[in-house]
Amino acid sequence: MKKNVPYFILLPGLVLLIFFLMMPLIASIFPSFLPENGGFGNYLAFFQDEYNRGIFWRTIRVSSIVTLVSLIFGIPTAYFIAGLNKKWRGILMAMTLFPLLTNSVIRSFAWINILGKNGVLNTLLLKTGLVEQPLNLLYTEFAIIIGSVYLFLPTMIMTLVGVMENIEGEMLEAAETLGASPFTAFLKIVLPLSIPGAIVGSILVFTGTLTAYTTPQLLGGNQKMLMSTFLYQRAATLGDWNGVAVIALIMIVTTLVVMKVLNFIAKQVDRREFHNA
């Protein structure tokens, strides 16, 4: 009886997942496979359309860039926060989480005021004489990337801090005793041990960017549409629920493929570190 206790504990959560998440999702996507609705031809037709392919690859490109930029800024920031005492670590963690407490619509409108033709950035560039005319920064991929990095960078930092806190300081002290510089110790010890957190953070940031709607819609508009805004357009404007199901499944499969690729990379890195050790 005691052996079955964990299964009884998991049962309510599994019921909620199956009936309130999986079943509606399957009910929405399954009709797109029916012959009368086009079947697998729907998915072939999606990728045969140049416009659709452009939106798909733009989404992959933007999500990848946001993930890479979040890693570049997140790793050193998390390393700095993890090395502080508990008091300052808590303060900086709270400051990192603060943007997440603000509504995404408000944050996006803030970036509109910064990147618009009459925004803060263009006004500053014009006054300093660096440009003669306002730059077209809004409703571009650049605007979506900036807004998405601002949106998801705290997630990357929080994930990495949780991993780096568990790295024993004695390992870094031993490396420095053997003659390694702080930068070398970071590259040889901290960075490899942070790979699991980096992989988890990358998955969260990539999938978050892939599925985000508010930021791409407000900062990219219809000129630089991503899969999420394309899905909303098909549903709300055109009422094409079969097309919505196709887009949704493509987004789900893309997410799963990215997760598998990142997990494969993590295993290869761990295997290489093991052989080097």
Short mmCIF file of C-alpha atoms in Angstrom, two decimals:
data_model
loop_
_atom_site.label_atom_id
_atom_site.label_comp_id
_atom_site.label_asym_id
_atom_site.label_seq_id
_atom_site.Cartn_x
_atom_site.Cartn_y
_atom_site.Cartn_z
CA MET A 1 0.00 0.00 0.00
CA LYS A 2 2.82 2.41 0.89
CA LYS A 3 4.38 1.84 -2.53
CA ASN A 4 1.24 3.18 -4.20
CA VAL A 5 1.13 6.40 -2.13
CA PRO A 6 3.25 8.43 -4.62
CA TYR A 7 0.89 7.46 -7.45
CA PHE A 8 -2.15 8.61 -5.45
CA ILE A 9 -0.40 11.92 -4.77
CA LEU A 10 0.28 12.40 -8.50
CA LEU A 11 -3.24 11.40 -9.54
CA PRO A 12 -5.01 14.80 -9.00
CA GLY A 13 -2.31 16.62 -10.96
CA LEU A 14 -2.44 14.08 -13.79
CA VAL A 15 -6.23 14.34 -13.98
CA LEU A 16 -6.00 18.14 -14.22
CA LEU A 17 -3.31 17.94 -16.92
CA ILE A 18 -5.18 15.36 -18.99
CA PHE A 19 -8.68 16.82 -18.84
CA PHE A 20 -7.95 20.53 -18.75
CA LEU A 21 -4.80 20.73 -20.87
CA MET A 22 -4.22 17.67 -23.03
CA MET A 23 -7.82 16.91 -24.02
CA PRO A 24 -8.69 20.45 -25.22
CA LEU A 25 -5.37 20.62 -27.06
CA ILE A 26 -5.95 17.29 -28.80
CA ALA A 27 -9.56 18.26 -29.59
CA SER A 28 -8.31 21.46 -31.24
CA ILE A 29 -5.51 19.89 -33.28
CA PHE A 30 -7.00 16.50 -34.25
CA PRO A 31 -9.56 17.86 -36.78
CA SER A 32 -6.71 19.20 -38.92
CA PHE A 33 -5.70 15.57 -39.66
CA LEU A 34 -9.15 14.57 -40.94
CA PRO A 35 -9.32 14.01 -44.73
CA GLU A 36 -12.28 16.36 -45.14
CA ASN A 37 -10.20 19.17 -43.57
CA GLY A 38 -7.14 18.54 -45.70
CA GLY A 39 -5.25 16.02 -43.55
CA PHE A 40 -1.46 16.12 -43.73
CA GLY A 41 -1.79 18.29 -46.81
CA ASN A 42 -2.44 21.21 -44.45
CA TYR A 43 1.10 20.97 -43.12
CA LEU A 44 2.66 20.55 -46.55
CA ALA A 45 0.68 23.53 -47.82
CA PHE A 46 1.87 25.63 -44.88
CA PHE A 47 5.55 25.13 -45.70
CA GLN A 48 4.98 25.40 -49.45
CA ASP A 49 3.70 28.94 -48.97
CA GLU A 50 6.61 31.41 -49.06
CA TYR A 51 4.79 33.86 -46.76
CA ASN A 52 4.23 31.16 -44.13
CA ARG A 53 7.85 29.98 -44.36
CA GLY A 54 9.03 33.53 -43.86
CA ILE A 55 7.02 33.87 -40.65
CA PHE A 56 8.24 30.49 -39.39
CA TRP A 57 11.93 31.20 -40.00
CA ARG A 58 11.58 34.71 -38.60
CA THR A 59 10.16 33.20 -35.42
CA ILE A 60 13.03 30.70 -35.16
CA ARG A 61 15.59 33.44 -35.84
CA VAL A 62 14.16 35.87 -33.29
CA SER A 63 13.77 33.17 -30.62
CA SER A 64 17.34 31.97 -31.18
CA ILE A 65 18.81 35.48 -31.01
CA VAL A 66 16.85 36.31 -27.85
CA THR A 67 18.07 33.07 -26.25
CA LEU A 68 21.70 33.74 -27.22
CA VAL A 69 21.62 37.36 -25.99
CA SER A 70 19.97 36.26 -22.74
CA LEU A 71 22.76 33.72 -22.24
CA ILE A 72 25.50 36.28 -22.99
CA PHE A 73 24.12 38.77 -20.46
CA GLY A 74 22.63 36.23 -18.05
CA ILE A 75 25.72 34.12 -17.31
CA PRO A 76 28.03 36.90 -16.03
CA THR A 77 25.14 38.61 -14.20
CA ALA A 78 24.14 35.37 -12.47
CA TYR A 79 27.79 34.66 -11.61
CA PHE A 80 28.12 38.10 -10.01
CA ILE A 81 24.88 37.72 -8.02
CA ALA A 82 25.72 34.18 -6.87
CA GLY A 83 29.09 35.38 -5.50
CA LEU A 84 27.54 37.99 -3.18
CA ASN A 85 26.50 37.51 0.42
CA LYS A 86 22.89 36.62 1.21
CA LYS A 87 21.82 40.20 1.92
CA TRP A 88 22.98 41.71 -1.38
CA ARG A 89 22.05 38.57 -3.28
CA GLY A 90 18.47 38.91 -2.06
CA ILE A 91 18.36 42.60 -2.99
CA LEU A 92 19.65 41.98 -6.54
CA MET A 93 17.37 38.98 -6.99
CA ALA A 94 14.40 41.17 -6.04
CA MET A 95 15.56 43.82 -8.52
CA THR A 96 15.86 41.13 -11.18
CA LEU A 97 12.34 39.89 -10.51
CA PHE A 98 10.83 43.39 -10.37
CA PRO A 99 10.22 43.69 -14.17
CA LEU A 100 8.22 40.45 -14.04
CA LEU A 101 5.76 42.12 -11.66
CA THR A 102 4.85 44.66 -14.36
CA ASN A 103 2.24 43.83 -16.96
CA SER A 104 3.73 42.86 -20.32
CA VAL A 105 1.52 45.37 -22.12
CA ILE A 106 2.89 48.22 -20.00
CA ARG A 107 6.45 47.05 -20.61
CA SER A 108 5.84 46.91 -24.35
CA PHE A 109 4.36 50.42 -24.39
CA ALA A 110 7.43 51.62 -22.50
CA TRP A 111 9.61 50.27 -25.33
CA ILE A 112 7.33 51.98 -27.87
CA ASN A 113 8.08 55.29 -26.12
CA ILE A 114 11.79 54.48 -26.25
CA LEU A 115 12.07 53.16 -29.83
CA GLY A 116 9.45 55.28 -31.61
CA LYS A 117 10.42 57.98 -34.12
CA ASN A 118 9.69 60.60 -31.48
CA GLY A 119 10.92 58.33 -28.70
CA VAL A 120 13.69 58.74 -26.18
CA LEU A 121 16.39 57.00 -28.23
CA ASN A 122 15.76 58.87 -31.48
CA THR A 123 15.51 62.19 -29.64
CA LEU A 124 18.87 61.54 -28.00
CA LEU A 125 20.49 60.55 -31.30
CA LEU A 126 19.15 63.64 -33.06
CA LYS A 127 20.27 66.01 -30.32
CA THR A 128 23.78 64.54 -30.26
CA GLY A 129 24.01 64.83 -34.06
CA LEU A 130 24.68 61.12 -34.58
CA VAL A 131 21.77 60.89 -37.04
CA GLU A 132 20.05 63.44 -39.24
CA GLN A 133 16.68 61.68 -39.40
CA PRO A 134 14.88 59.48 -36.88
CA LEU A 135 15.76 55.81 -37.21
CA ASN A 136 13.04 53.30 -38.01
CA LEU A 137 13.44 51.15 -34.89
CA LEU A 138 9.84 50.31 -34.10
CA TYR A 139 7.94 47.51 -35.85
CA THR A 140 11.18 45.71 -36.70
CA GLU A 141 12.83 42.45 -35.64
CA PHE A 142 15.23 44.56 -33.60
CA ALA A 143 12.33 45.95 -31.53
CA ILE A 144 10.92 42.46 -30.94
CA ILE A 145 14.33 41.15 -29.88
CA ILE A 146 14.96 44.06 -27.48
CA GLY A 147 11.52 43.72 -25.91
CA SER A 148 11.80 39.93 -25.65
CA VAL A 149 15.25 40.06 -24.06
CA TYR A 150 13.93 42.53 -21.50
CA LEU A 151 10.99 40.19 -20.92
CA PHE A 152 12.87 36.90 -20.53
CA LEU A 153 16.36 37.85 -19.29
CA PRO A 154 15.20 37.69 -15.62
CA THR A 155 14.10 34.09 -16.21
CA MET A 156 17.56 33.19 -17.52
CA ILE A 157 19.29 34.94 -14.62
CA MET A 158 17.11 33.28 -11.97
CA THR A 159 17.72 29.83 -13.48
CA LEU A 160 21.48 30.32 -13.62
CA VAL A 161 21.76 31.80 -10.13
CA GLY A 162 20.07 28.70 -8.70
CA VAL A 163 22.75 26.52 -10.31
CA MET A 164 25.77 28.73 -9.58
CA GLU A 165 24.87 29.03 -5.90
CA ASN A 166 25.58 25.30 -5.57
CA ILE A 167 29.10 25.52 -7.02
CA GLU A 168 31.47 25.09 -4.11
CA GLY A 169 33.82 28.01 -3.54
CA GLU A 170 36.62 25.60 -2.60
CA MET A 171 36.83 24.52 -6.23
CA LEU A 172 37.54 28.07 -7.37
CA GLU A 173 40.04 28.58 -4.55
CA ALA A 174 41.83 25.38 -5.53
CA ALA A 175 42.00 26.51 -9.15
CA GLU A 176 43.44 29.89 -8.16
CA THR A 177 45.95 28.16 -5.87
CA LEU A 178 47.14 26.13 -8.86
CA GLY A 179 47.75 29.33 -10.79
CA ALA A 180 44.50 29.81 -12.68
CA SER A 181 43.28 33.38 -13.09
CA PRO A 182 39.70 34.23 -12.04
CA PHE A 183 38.69 34.34 -15.71
CA THR A 184 40.29 30.92 -16.40
CA ALA A 185 38.59 29.47 -13.32
CA PHE A 186 35.29 30.83 -14.59
CA LEU A 187 35.78 29.24 -18.02
CA LYS A 188 37.09 25.89 -16.76
CA ILE A 189 34.92 25.38 -13.67
CA VAL A 190 31.93 27.69 -13.38
CA LEU A 191 30.84 27.63 -17.02
CA PRO A 192 30.86 23.82 -17.46
CA LEU A 193 29.05 23.30 -14.14
CA SER A 194 26.45 25.88 -15.20
CA ILE A 195 25.53 24.01 -18.40
CA PRO A 196 22.40 22.35 -16.86
CA GLY A 197 21.06 25.74 -15.75
CA ALA A 198 21.96 27.28 -19.11
CA ILE A 199 20.07 24.51 -20.94
CA VAL A 200 16.97 24.90 -18.76
CA GLY A 201 17.12 28.69 -19.08
CA SER A 202 17.56 28.45 -22.86
CA ILE A 203 14.53 26.20 -23.17
CA LEU A 204 12.41 28.57 -21.07
CA VAL A 205 13.56 31.65 -22.99
CA PHE A 206 13.25 30.05 -26.44
CA THR A 207 9.79 28.62 -25.83
CA GLY A 208 8.69 31.82 -24.11
CA THR A 209 9.79 33.93 -27.08
CA LEU A 210 8.29 31.44 -29.53
CA THR A 211 4.86 31.59 -27.90
CA ALA A 212 4.76 35.21 -26.63
CA TYR A 213 2.04 37.32 -28.18
CA THR A 214 1.90 40.78 -26.57
CA THR A 215 5.50 41.87 -27.17
CA PRO A 216 5.71 40.74 -30.85
CA GLN A 217 2.30 42.24 -31.58
CA LEU A 218 2.99 45.66 -30.05
CA LEU A 219 6.63 45.99 -31.11
CA GLY A 220 6.54 44.09 -34.41
CA GLY A 221 2.98 44.61 -35.58
CA ASN A 222 1.74 43.00 -38.78
CA GLN A 223 4.90 44.00 -40.64
CA LYS A 224 7.11 41.58 -38.68
CA MET A 225 4.66 38.88 -37.73
CA LEU A 226 5.73 35.85 -35.67
CA MET A 227 3.96 32.51 -35.34
CA SER A 228 2.08 33.60 -32.21
CA THR A 229 0.68 36.75 -33.84
CA PHE A 230 0.03 34.80 -37.04
CA LEU A 231 -2.00 32.28 -35.04
CA TYR A 232 -4.03 35.05 -33.40
CA GLN A 233 -4.70 36.66 -36.79
CA ARG A 234 -5.98 33.38 -38.22
CA ALA A 235 -8.24 32.85 -35.19
CA ALA A 236 -9.57 36.32 -34.40
CA THR A 237 -9.60 37.97 -37.83
CA LEU A 238 -10.08 35.15 -40.32
CA GLY A 239 -11.77 32.53 -38.14
CA ASP A 240 -9.64 29.86 -39.81
CA TRP A 241 -9.59 27.30 -36.98
CA ASN A 242 -8.10 24.61 -39.19
CA GLY A 243 -5.18 26.92 -39.95
CA VAL A 244 -4.91 27.73 -36.24
CA ALA A 245 -4.56 24.02 -35.43
CA VAL A 246 -1.80 23.66 -38.04
CA ILE A 247 0.15 26.62 -36.66
CA ALA A 248 -0.30 25.42 -33.06
CA LEU A 249 1.01 21.92 -33.82
CA ILE A 250 3.98 23.30 -35.73
CA MET A 251 4.85 25.48 -32.72
CA ILE A 252 4.55 22.50 -30.36
CA VAL A 253 6.73 20.26 -32.54
CA THR A 254 9.30 23.05 -32.94
CA THR A 255 9.49 23.44 -29.16
CA LEU A 256 9.97 19.69 -28.65
CA VAL A 257 12.69 19.54 -31.31
CA VAL A 258 14.56 22.46 -29.72
CA MET A 259 14.34 20.77 -26.30
CA LYS A 260 15.77 17.56 -27.73
CA VAL A 261 18.60 19.41 -29.48
CA LEU A 262 19.55 21.35 -26.34
CA ASN A 263 19.45 18.18 -24.22
CA PHE A 264 21.67 16.43 -26.77
CA ILE A 265 24.15 19.32 -26.63
CA ALA A 266 24.15 19.16 -22.82
CA LYS A 267 24.89 15.42 -22.88
CA GLN A 268 27.71 15.91 -25.35
CA VAL A 269 29.25 18.62 -23.17
CA ASP A 270 28.95 16.46 -20.06
CA ARG A 271 30.52 13.53 -21.89
CA ARG A 272 33.42 15.67 -23.11
CA GLU A 273 34.02 17.08 -19.62
CA PHE A 274 33.97 13.56 -18.20
CA HIS A 275 36.61 12.34 -20.69
CA ASN A 276 38.75 15.43 -20.08
CA ALA A 277 38.59 14.78 -16.35
#
